[in-house]
PDB file of C-alpha atoms in Angstrom:
ATOM      1  CA  UNK A  10      92.686 186.681  38.688  1.00  0.00           C
ATOM      2  CA  UNK A  11      93.801 189.798  40.531  1.00  0.00           C
ATOM      3  CA  UNK A  12      97.271 190.971  41.145  1.00  0.00           C
ATOM      4  CA  UNK A  13      98.941 189.793  44.333  1.00  0.00           C
ATOM      5  CA  UNK A  14      96.975 186.528  44.590  1.00  0.00           C
ATOM      6  CA  UNK A  15      98.853 183.233  44.412  1.00  0.00           C
ATOM      7  CA  UNK A  16      97.958 180.916  41.639  1.00  0.00           C
ATOM      8  CA  UNK A  17      99.010 177.835  43.713  1.00  0.00           C
ATOM      9  CA  UNK A  18      95.998 176.172  45.382  1.00  0.00           C
ATOM     10  CA  UNK A  19      96.130 175.745  49.203  1.00  0.00           C
ATOM     11  CA  UNK A  20      96.897 172.173  50.439  1.00  0.00           C
ATOM     12  CA  UNK A  21      93.863 170.181  51.439  1.00  0.00           C
ATOM     13  CA  UNK A  22      93.583 169.029  55.056  1.00  0.00           C
ATOM     14  CA  UNK A  23      93.752 165.236  55.471  1.00  0.00           C
ATOM     15  CA  UNK A  24      90.755 163.713  57.280  1.00  0.00           C
ATOM     16  CA  UNK A  25      91.447 162.372  60.778  1.00  0.00           C
ATOM     17  CA  UNK A  26      88.394 160.038  60.987  1.00  0.00           C
ATOM     18  CA  UNK A  27      87.663 160.879  64.617  1.00  0.00           C
ATOM     19  CA  UNK A  28      91.304 160.849  65.809  1.00  0.00           C
ATOM     20  CA  UNK A  29      92.598 163.882  67.706  1.00  0.00           C
ATOM     21  CA  UNK A  30      94.650 166.240  65.632  1.00  0.00           C
ATOM     22  CA  UNK A  31      98.396 166.465  65.983  1.00  0.00           C
ATOM     23  CA  UNK A  32      99.690 168.671  68.697  1.00  0.00           C
ATOM     24  CA  UNK A  33     102.884 170.568  68.506  1.00  0.00           C
ATOM     25  CA  UNK A  34     105.222 170.385  71.460  1.00  0.00           C
ATOM     26  CA  UNK A  35     106.453 173.519  73.053  1.00  0.00           C
ATOM     27  CA  UNK A  36     109.423 175.004  71.297  1.00  0.00           C
ATOM     28  CA  UNK A  37     111.660 174.497  74.304  1.00  0.00           C
ATOM     29  CA  UNK A  38     110.542 170.958  75.128  1.00  0.00           C
ATOM     30  CA  UNK A  39     111.552 167.829  73.360  1.00  0.00           C
ATOM     31  CA  UNK A  40     110.056 164.388  73.881  1.00  0.00           C
ATOM     32  CA  UNK A  41     112.162 161.988  75.892  1.00  0.00           C
ATOM     33  CA  UNK A  42     111.832 158.474  77.283  1.00  0.00           C
ATOM     34  CA  UNK A  43     111.451 159.815  80.779  1.00  0.00           C
ATOM     35  CA  UNK A  44     108.437 162.107  80.302  1.00  0.00           C
ATOM     36  CA  UNK A  45     104.824 161.376  81.109  1.00  0.00           C
ATOM     37  CA  UNK A  46     104.340 159.588  77.805  1.00  0.00           C
ATOM     38  CA  UNK A  47     106.495 156.712  79.107  1.00  0.00           C
ATOM     39  CA  UNK A  48     105.385 156.808  82.747  1.00  0.00           C
ATOM     40  CA  UNK A  49     108.077 159.101  84.198  1.00  0.00           C
ATOM     41  CA  UNK A  50     106.914 160.469  87.546  1.00  0.00           C
ATOM     42  CA  UNK A  51     108.795 163.719  86.895  1.00  0.00           C
ATOM     43  CA  UNK A  52     106.432 164.690  84.075  1.00  0.00           C
ATOM     44  CA  UNK A  53     103.217 163.754  85.854  1.00  0.00           C
ATOM     45  CA  UNK A  54     100.789 166.444  86.797  1.00  0.00           C
ATOM     46  CA  UNK A  55     101.050 167.744  90.352  1.00  0.00           C
ATOM     47  CA  UNK A  56      98.952 165.673  92.779  1.00  0.00           C
ATOM     48  CA  UNK A  57      98.330 162.777  90.353  1.00  0.00           C
ATOM     49  CA  UNK A  58      99.635 159.195  90.471  1.00  0.00           C
ATOM     50  CA  UNK A  59     102.336 158.352  87.906  1.00  0.00           C
ATOM     51  CA  UNK A  60     101.266 155.983  85.173  1.00  0.00           C
ATOM     52  CA  UNK A  61     103.003 152.603  85.345  1.00  0.00           C
ATOM     53  CA  UNK A  62     105.607 151.862  82.761  1.00  0.00           C
ATOM     54  CA  UNK A  63     104.650 149.000  80.439  1.00  0.00           C
ATOM     55  CA  UNK A  64     107.943 147.196  81.166  1.00  0.00           C
ATOM     56  CA  UNK A  65     108.682 148.677  84.577  1.00  0.00           C
ATOM     57  CA  UNK A  66     110.576 151.777  85.630  1.00  0.00           C
ATOM     58  CA  UNK A  67     114.079 152.259  84.170  1.00  0.00           C
ATOM     59  CA  UNK A  68     115.592 151.850  87.659  1.00  0.00           C
ATOM     60  CA  UNK A  69     113.825 148.508  88.190  1.00  0.00           C
ATOM     61  CA  UNK A  70     111.199 149.844  90.609  1.00  0.00           C
ATOM     62  CA  UNK A  71     107.515 150.158  90.061  1.00  0.00           C
ATOM     63  CA  UNK A  72     104.992 147.743  88.600  1.00  0.00           C
ATOM     64  CA  UNK A  73     105.260 146.343  85.120  1.00  0.00           C
ATOM     65  CA  UNK A  74     102.077 146.013  83.119  1.00  0.00           C
ATOM     66  CA  UNK A  75     103.474 143.460  80.711  1.00  0.00           C
ATOM     67  CA  UNK A  76     106.228 141.845  82.784  1.00  0.00           C
ATOM     68  CA  UNK A  77     106.721 138.061  82.851  1.00  0.00           C
ATOM     69  CA  UNK A  78     104.504 136.127  85.249  1.00  0.00           C
ATOM     70  CA  UNK A  79     106.217 133.995  87.902  1.00  0.00           C
ATOM     71  CA  UNK A  80     104.988 131.345  90.341  1.00  0.00           C
ATOM     72  CA  UNK A  81     103.272 127.978  89.940  1.00  0.00           C
ATOM     73  CA  UNK A  82     101.119 127.440  86.924  1.00  0.00           C
ATOM     74  CA  UNK A  83      97.371 127.245  87.566  1.00  0.00           C
ATOM     75  CA  UNK A  84      95.821 123.823  87.595  1.00  0.00           C
ATOM     76  CA  UNK A  85      94.625 122.549  84.269  1.00  0.00           C
ATOM     77  CA  UNK A  86      91.241 121.525  85.664  1.00  0.00           C
ATOM     78  CA  UNK A  87      89.339 121.542  88.912  1.00  0.00           C
ATOM     79  CA  UNK A  88      90.718 120.216  92.227  1.00  0.00           C
ATOM     80  CA  UNK A  89      91.612 116.534  92.182  1.00  0.00           C
ATOM     81  CA  UNK A  90      88.966 114.419  93.916  1.00  0.00           C
ATOM     82  CA  UNK A  91      89.923 112.960  97.262  1.00  0.00           C
ATOM     83  CA  UNK A  92      90.497 109.196  97.236  1.00  0.00           C
ATOM     84  CA  UNK A  93      87.514 107.176  98.330  1.00  0.00           C
ATOM     85  CA  UNK A  94      87.661 105.757 101.791  1.00  0.00           C
ATOM     86  CA  UNK A  95      87.018 102.025 101.730  1.00  0.00           C
ATOM     87  CA  UNK A  96      84.601 101.559 104.580  1.00  0.00           C
ATOM     88  CA  UNK A  97      84.085  98.129 106.055  1.00  0.00           C
ATOM     89  CA  UNK A  98      87.634  96.848 105.563  1.00  0.00           C
ATOM     90  CA  UNK A  99      88.518  96.681 109.258  1.00  0.00           C
ATOM     91  CA  UNK A 100      85.223  95.028 110.336  1.00  0.00           C
ATOM     92  CA  UNK A 101      85.756  92.451 107.604  1.00  0.00           C
ATOM     93  CA  UNK A 102      89.333  91.685 108.724  1.00  0.00           C
ATOM     94  CA  UNK A 103      88.414  91.498 112.428  1.00  0.00           C
ATOM     95  CA  UNK A 104      85.394  89.357 111.657  1.00  0.00           C
ATOM     96  CA  UNK A 105      87.416  86.874 109.632  1.00  0.00           C
ATOM     97  CA  UNK A 106      90.050  86.644 112.374  1.00  0.00           C
ATOM     98  CA  UNK A 107      87.393  85.979 115.022  1.00  0.00           C
ATOM     99  CA  UNK A 108      85.527  83.510 112.836  1.00  0.00           C
ATOM    100  CA  UNK A 109      88.453  81.555 111.404  1.00  0.00           C
ATOM    101  CA  UNK A 110      91.146  81.902 114.090  1.00  0.00           C
ATOM    102  CA  UNK A 111      89.921  82.903 117.542  1.00  0.00           C
ATOM    103  CA  UNK A 112      86.806  80.706 117.554  1.00  0.00           C
ATOM    104  CA  UNK A 113      88.460  77.410 116.569  1.00  0.00           C
ATOM    105  CA  UNK A 114      91.535  78.065 118.730  1.00  0.00           C
ATOM    106  CA  UNK A 115      89.402  78.790 121.813  1.00  0.00           C
ATOM    107  CA  UNK A 116      87.296  75.670 121.296  1.00  0.00           C
ATOM    108  CA  UNK A 117      90.207  73.329 120.685  1.00  0.00           C
ATOM    109  CA  UNK A 118      92.288  74.989 123.400  1.00  0.00           C
ATOM    110  CA  UNK A 119      89.542  74.494 125.968  1.00  0.00           C
ATOM    111  CA  UNK A 120      89.273  70.798 125.181  1.00  0.00           C
ATOM    112  CA  UNK A 121      93.045  70.310 125.262  1.00  0.00           C
ATOM    113  CA  UNK A 122      93.335  72.230 128.528  1.00  0.00           C
ATOM    114  CA  UNK A 123      90.578  70.145 130.055  1.00  0.00           C
ATOM    115  CA  UNK A 124      92.194  66.810 129.262  1.00  0.00           C
ATOM    116  CA  UNK A 125      95.771  67.990 129.790  1.00  0.00           C
ATOM    117  CA  UNK A 126      95.682  66.697 133.369  1.00  0.00           C
ATOM    118  CA  UNK A 127      94.865  63.244 132.012  1.00  0.00           C
ATOM    119  CA  UNK A 128      97.694  63.244 129.479  1.00  0.00           C
ATOM    120  CA  UNK A 129     100.451  62.265 131.911  1.00  0.00           C
ATOM    121  CA  UNK A 130      98.427  59.502 133.550  1.00  0.00           C
ATOM    122  CA  UNK A 131      97.172  58.210 130.206  1.00  0.00           C
ATOM    123  CA  UNK A 132     100.711  57.741 128.979  1.00  0.00           C
ATOM    124  CA  UNK A 133     101.811  55.963 132.165  1.00  0.00           C
ATOM    125  CA  UNK A 134      98.660  53.881 132.635  1.00  0.00           C
ATOM    126  CA  UNK A 135      96.195  53.675 135.557  1.00  0.00           C
ATOM    127  CA  UNK A 136      97.115  52.871 139.118  1.00  0.00           C
ATOM    128  CA  UNK A 137      96.269  49.249 139.901  1.00  0.00           C
ATOM    129  CA  UNK A 138      94.666  48.493 143.273  1.00  0.00           C
ATOM    130  CA  UNK A 139      96.239  44.999 143.528  1.00  0.00           C
ATOM    131  CA  UNK A 140      93.056  43.363 144.798  1.00  0.00           C
ATOM    132  CA  UNK A 141      89.347  43.366 144.092  1.00  0.00           C
ATOM    133  CA  UNK A 142      88.839  46.394 146.369  1.00  0.00           C
ATOM    134  CA  UNK A 143      90.755  49.396 147.690  1.00  0.00           C
ATOM    135  CA  UNK A 144      90.496  52.815 149.329  1.00  0.00           C
ATOM    136  CA  UNK A 145      91.452  56.201 147.874  1.00  0.00           C
ATOM    137  CA  UNK A 146      91.530  59.557 149.682  1.00  0.00           C
ATOM    138  CA  UNK A 147      89.837  62.314 147.693  1.00  0.00           C
ATOM    139  CA  UNK A 148      89.026  65.923 148.372  1.00  0.00           C
ATOM    140  CA  UNK A 149      85.799  67.759 147.682  1.00  0.00           C
ATOM    141  CA  UNK A 150      84.863  68.334 144.048  1.00  0.00           C
ATOM    142  CA  UNK A 151      87.235  65.660 142.807  1.00  0.00           C
ATOM    143  CA  UNK A 152      86.804  62.806 140.367  1.00  0.00           C
ATOM    144  CA  UNK A 153      88.059  59.216 140.036  1.00  0.00           C
ATOM    145  CA  UNK A 154      87.810  56.974 136.947  1.00  0.00           C
ATOM    146  CA  UNK A 155      87.729  53.201 137.607  1.00  0.00           C
ATOM    147  CA  UNK A 156      88.927  50.652 135.016  1.00  0.00           C
ATOM    148  CA  UNK A 157      89.169  46.875 134.752  1.00  0.00           C
ATOM    149  CA  UNK A 158      91.479  44.900 132.438  1.00  0.00           C
ATOM    150  CA  UNK A 159      90.105  44.366 128.958  1.00  0.00           C
ATOM    151  CA  UNK A 160      90.092  40.572 129.366  1.00  0.00           C
ATOM    152  CA  UNK A 161      87.891  40.865 132.503  1.00  0.00           C
ATOM    153  CA  UNK A 162      85.521  43.488 131.111  1.00  0.00           C
ATOM    154  CA  UNK A 163      82.725  41.067 130.133  1.00  0.00           C
ATOM    155  CA  UNK A 164      81.969  39.850 133.669  1.00  0.00           C
ATOM    156  CA  UNK A 165      83.387  42.625 135.874  1.00  0.00           C
ATOM    157  CA  UNK A 166      81.236  45.008 137.902  1.00  0.00           C
ATOM    158  CA  UNK A 167      82.441  47.856 140.147  1.00  0.00           C
ATOM    159  CA  UNK A 168      80.890  50.018 142.891  1.00  0.00           C
ATOM    160  CA  UNK A 169      82.110  52.897 145.056  1.00  0.00           C
ATOM    161  CA  UNK A 170      81.134  54.316 148.435  1.00  0.00           C
ATOM    162  CA  UNK A 171      82.256  57.281 150.492  1.00  0.00           C
ATOM    163  CA  UNK A 172      83.049  57.350 154.198  1.00  0.00           C
ATOM    164  CA  UNK A 173      79.788  59.227 154.699  1.00  0.00           C
ATOM    165  CA  UNK A 174      76.470  58.543 152.947  1.00  0.00           C
ATOM    166  CA  UNK A 175      75.992  60.862 149.991  1.00  0.00           C
ATOM    167  CA  UNK A 176      79.638  61.899 149.966  1.00  0.00           C
ATOM    168  CA  UNK A 177      80.192  60.534 146.451  1.00  0.00           C
ATOM    169  CA  UNK A 178      78.201  60.197 143.279  1.00  0.00           C
ATOM    170  CA  UNK A 179      78.759  57.200 140.964  1.00  0.00           C
ATOM    171  CA  UNK A 180      78.156  57.343 137.198  1.00  0.00           C
ATOM    172  CA  UNK A 181      78.304  54.075 135.178  1.00  0.00           C
ATOM    173  CA  UNK A 182      80.340  54.238 131.981  1.00  0.00           C
ATOM    174  CA  UNK A 183      81.633  51.831 129.367  1.00  0.00           C
ATOM    175  CA  UNK A 184      84.515  52.672 127.039  1.00  0.00           C
ATOM    176  CA  UNK A 185      87.675  50.884 125.945  1.00  0.00           C
ATOM    177  CA  UNK A 186      91.013  52.624 126.467  1.00  0.00           C
ATOM    178  CA  UNK A 187      94.558  51.712 125.433  1.00  0.00           C
ATOM    179  CA  UNK A 188      97.100  53.539 127.578  1.00  0.00           C
ATOM    180  CA  UNK A 189     100.560  54.655 126.635  1.00  0.00           C
ATOM    181  CA  UNK A 190     102.247  51.652 128.193  1.00  0.00           C
ATOM    182  CA  UNK A 191     100.240  49.331 125.903  1.00  0.00           C
ATOM    183  CA  UNK A 192      97.821  48.069 128.539  1.00  0.00           C
ATOM    184  CA  UNK A 193      94.155  47.825 127.540  1.00  0.00           C
ATOM    185  CA  UNK A 194      91.386  48.602 129.995  1.00  0.00           C
ATOM    186  CA  UNK A 195      87.682  49.258 129.981  1.00  0.00           C
ATOM    187  CA  UNK A 196      86.160  52.063 131.993  1.00  0.00           C
ATOM    188  CA  UNK A 197      83.423  50.936 134.351  1.00  0.00           C
ATOM    189  CA  UNK A 198      82.409  53.864 136.585  1.00  0.00           C
ATOM    190  CA  UNK A 199      83.185  57.491 137.291  1.00  0.00           C
ATOM    191  CA  UNK A 200      83.184  58.753 140.865  1.00  0.00           C
ATOM    192  CA  UNK A 201      82.609  62.396 141.864  1.00  0.00           C
ATOM    193  CA  UNK A 202      83.026  63.504 145.478  1.00  0.00           C
ATOM    194  CA  UNK A 203      81.103  66.426 146.950  1.00  0.00           C
ATOM    195  CA  UNK A 204      83.214  66.606 150.116  1.00  0.00           C
ATOM    196  CA  UNK A 205      86.485  65.384 151.508  1.00  0.00           C
ATOM    197  CA  UNK A 206      86.102  61.647 151.959  1.00  0.00           C
ATOM    198  CA  UNK A 207      87.645  58.215 151.631  1.00  0.00           C
ATOM    199  CA  UNK A 208      86.291  56.340 148.612  1.00  0.00           C
ATOM    200  CA  UNK A 209      86.094  52.548 148.837  1.00  0.00           C
ATOM    201  CA  UNK A 210      86.216  50.883 145.400  1.00  0.00           C
ATOM    202  CA  UNK A 211      84.963  47.291 145.115  1.00  0.00           C
ATOM    203  CA  UNK A 212      84.899  45.178 141.938  1.00  0.00           C
ATOM    204  CA  UNK A 213      83.695  41.651 141.159  1.00  0.00           C
ATOM    205  CA  UNK A 214      84.820  39.472 138.277  1.00  0.00           C
ATOM    206  CA  UNK A 215      88.387  40.794 138.394  1.00  0.00           C
ATOM    207  CA  UNK A 216      91.333  40.888 140.753  1.00  0.00           C
ATOM    208  CA  UNK A 217      93.114  43.894 139.194  1.00  0.00           C
ATOM    209  CA  UNK A 218      90.853  46.958 139.069  1.00  0.00           C
ATOM    210  CA  UNK A 219      92.621  50.242 138.447  1.00  0.00           C
ATOM    211  CA  UNK A 220      91.816  53.950 138.586  1.00  0.00           C
ATOM    212  CA  UNK A 221      92.929  57.372 137.372  1.00  0.00           C
ATOM    213  CA  UNK A 222      92.764  60.443 139.545  1.00  0.00           C
ATOM    214  CA  UNK A 223      91.743  62.126 141.607  1.00  0.00           C
ATOM    215  CA  UNK A 224      91.168  65.126 139.306  1.00  0.00           C
ATOM    216  CA  UNK A 225      89.601  68.470 140.117  1.00  0.00           C
ATOM    217  CA  UNK A 226      86.125  68.725 138.641  1.00  0.00           C
ATOM    218  CA  UNK A 227      86.437  72.479 138.201  1.00  0.00           C
ATOM    219  CA  UNK A 228      89.890  72.109 136.675  1.00  0.00           C
ATOM    220  CA  UNK A 229      88.506  69.783 134.019  1.00  0.00           C
ATOM    221  CA  UNK A 230      84.983  71.130 133.539  1.00  0.00           C
ATOM    222  CA  UNK A 231      85.780  74.853 133.462  1.00  0.00           C
ATOM    223  CA  UNK A 232      88.101  74.744 130.410  1.00  0.00           C
ATOM    224  CA  UNK A 233      85.793  72.253 128.732  1.00  0.00           C
ATOM    225  CA  UNK A 234      82.890  74.684 129.084  1.00  0.00           C
ATOM    226  CA  UNK A 235      84.646  78.038 128.810  1.00  0.00           C
ATOM    227  CA  UNK A 236      86.688  77.176 125.732  1.00  0.00           C
ATOM    228  CA  UNK A 237      83.763  76.142 123.493  1.00  0.00           C
ATOM    229  CA  UNK A 238      81.617  79.000 124.827  1.00  0.00           C
ATOM    230  CA  UNK A 239      84.305  81.540 123.938  1.00  0.00           C
ATOM    231  CA  UNK A 240      84.729  79.850 120.575  1.00  0.00           C
ATOM    232  CA  UNK A 241      80.993  80.014 119.795  1.00  0.00           C
ATOM    233  CA  UNK A 242      80.688  83.671 120.885  1.00  0.00           C
ATOM    234  CA  UNK A 243      83.800  84.660 118.932  1.00  0.00           C
ATOM    235  CA  UNK A 244      82.477  82.829 115.894  1.00  0.00           C
ATOM    236  CA  UNK A 245      79.094  84.574 116.045  1.00  0.00           C
ATOM    237  CA  UNK A 246      80.647  88.008 116.520  1.00  0.00           C
ATOM    238  CA  UNK A 247      83.098  87.303 113.709  1.00  0.00           C
ATOM    239  CA  UNK A 248      80.277  86.221 111.404  1.00  0.00           C
ATOM    240  CA  UNK A 249      78.315  89.408 112.122  1.00  0.00           C
ATOM    241  CA  UNK A 250      81.369  91.632 111.583  1.00  0.00           C
ATOM    242  CA  UNK A 251      82.193  89.812 108.361  1.00  0.00           C
ATOM    243  CA  UNK A 252      78.698  90.404 106.976  1.00  0.00           C
ATOM    244  CA  UNK A 253      78.744  94.064 108.052  1.00  0.00           C
ATOM    245  CA  UNK A 254      82.179  94.581 106.497  1.00  0.00           C
ATOM    246  CA  UNK A 255      81.104  93.053 103.180  1.00  0.00           C
ATOM    247  CA  UNK A 256      77.968  95.232 103.055  1.00  0.00           C
ATOM    248  CA  UNK A 257      79.946  98.409 103.827  1.00  0.00           C
ATOM    249  CA  UNK A 258      82.562  97.605 101.199  1.00  0.00           C
ATOM    250  CA  UNK A 259      79.916  97.027  98.533  1.00  0.00           C
ATOM    251  CA  UNK A 260      78.191 100.313  99.404  1.00  0.00           C
ATOM    252  CA  UNK A 261      81.447 102.295  99.371  1.00  0.00           C
ATOM    253  CA  UNK A 262      82.286 101.016  95.891  1.00  0.00           C
ATOM    254  CA  UNK A 263      78.900 102.046  94.486  1.00  0.00           C
ATOM    255  CA  UNK A 264      79.296 105.669  95.593  1.00  0.00           C
TER     256      UNK A 264
END
């Protein structure tokens, strides 16, 4: 060992394992919370963008990298599926209404409308001629119904003629009727006029024939035909719509 050499060994340098070595700050500069280390724009290099502060700028401006998130939470799963549209419900409802309501009401209503003109006369009883024959003025397309008392029905016969040949048409008929006043009669003939005429009614075997009418043929026949026709058509349409509605409902549930 020579003179002037230190006997103390030099300190060994600690390994950095790939990390950059420590740097010494300038003698006249001291680290602060506002320099570039903490995102202060004053310490940023000229012409460069300031680094964002992890918790925002001290004055409250600027973005925060780790600030609290606000707003609605994201959905836990995918979008909720839209509710299934039940197809066929309205056709089923309309079909049932047509089949169970409109059809029967139209049929029954037509029959009631047709015989409504007879209701008042049926409650009061027929008009008695007072002898074995009589005359009644009728207009075109009108109808008369001729009756004889129930006790004379076995041997009574009735005929009818118009003032002109072919002016009336006679249809034989046999049915027992009890009117609202309690009198019992049997229908013998029905008379339909094709033009304005005077109908002469003659009966044998009785001295008290009676009649109801005259009634409009169109007024009685039209409701009797139209009502059931509307009822049948409404019933068929309702049945079709009901079947279609059931099929559509079954298919919509399987999807």
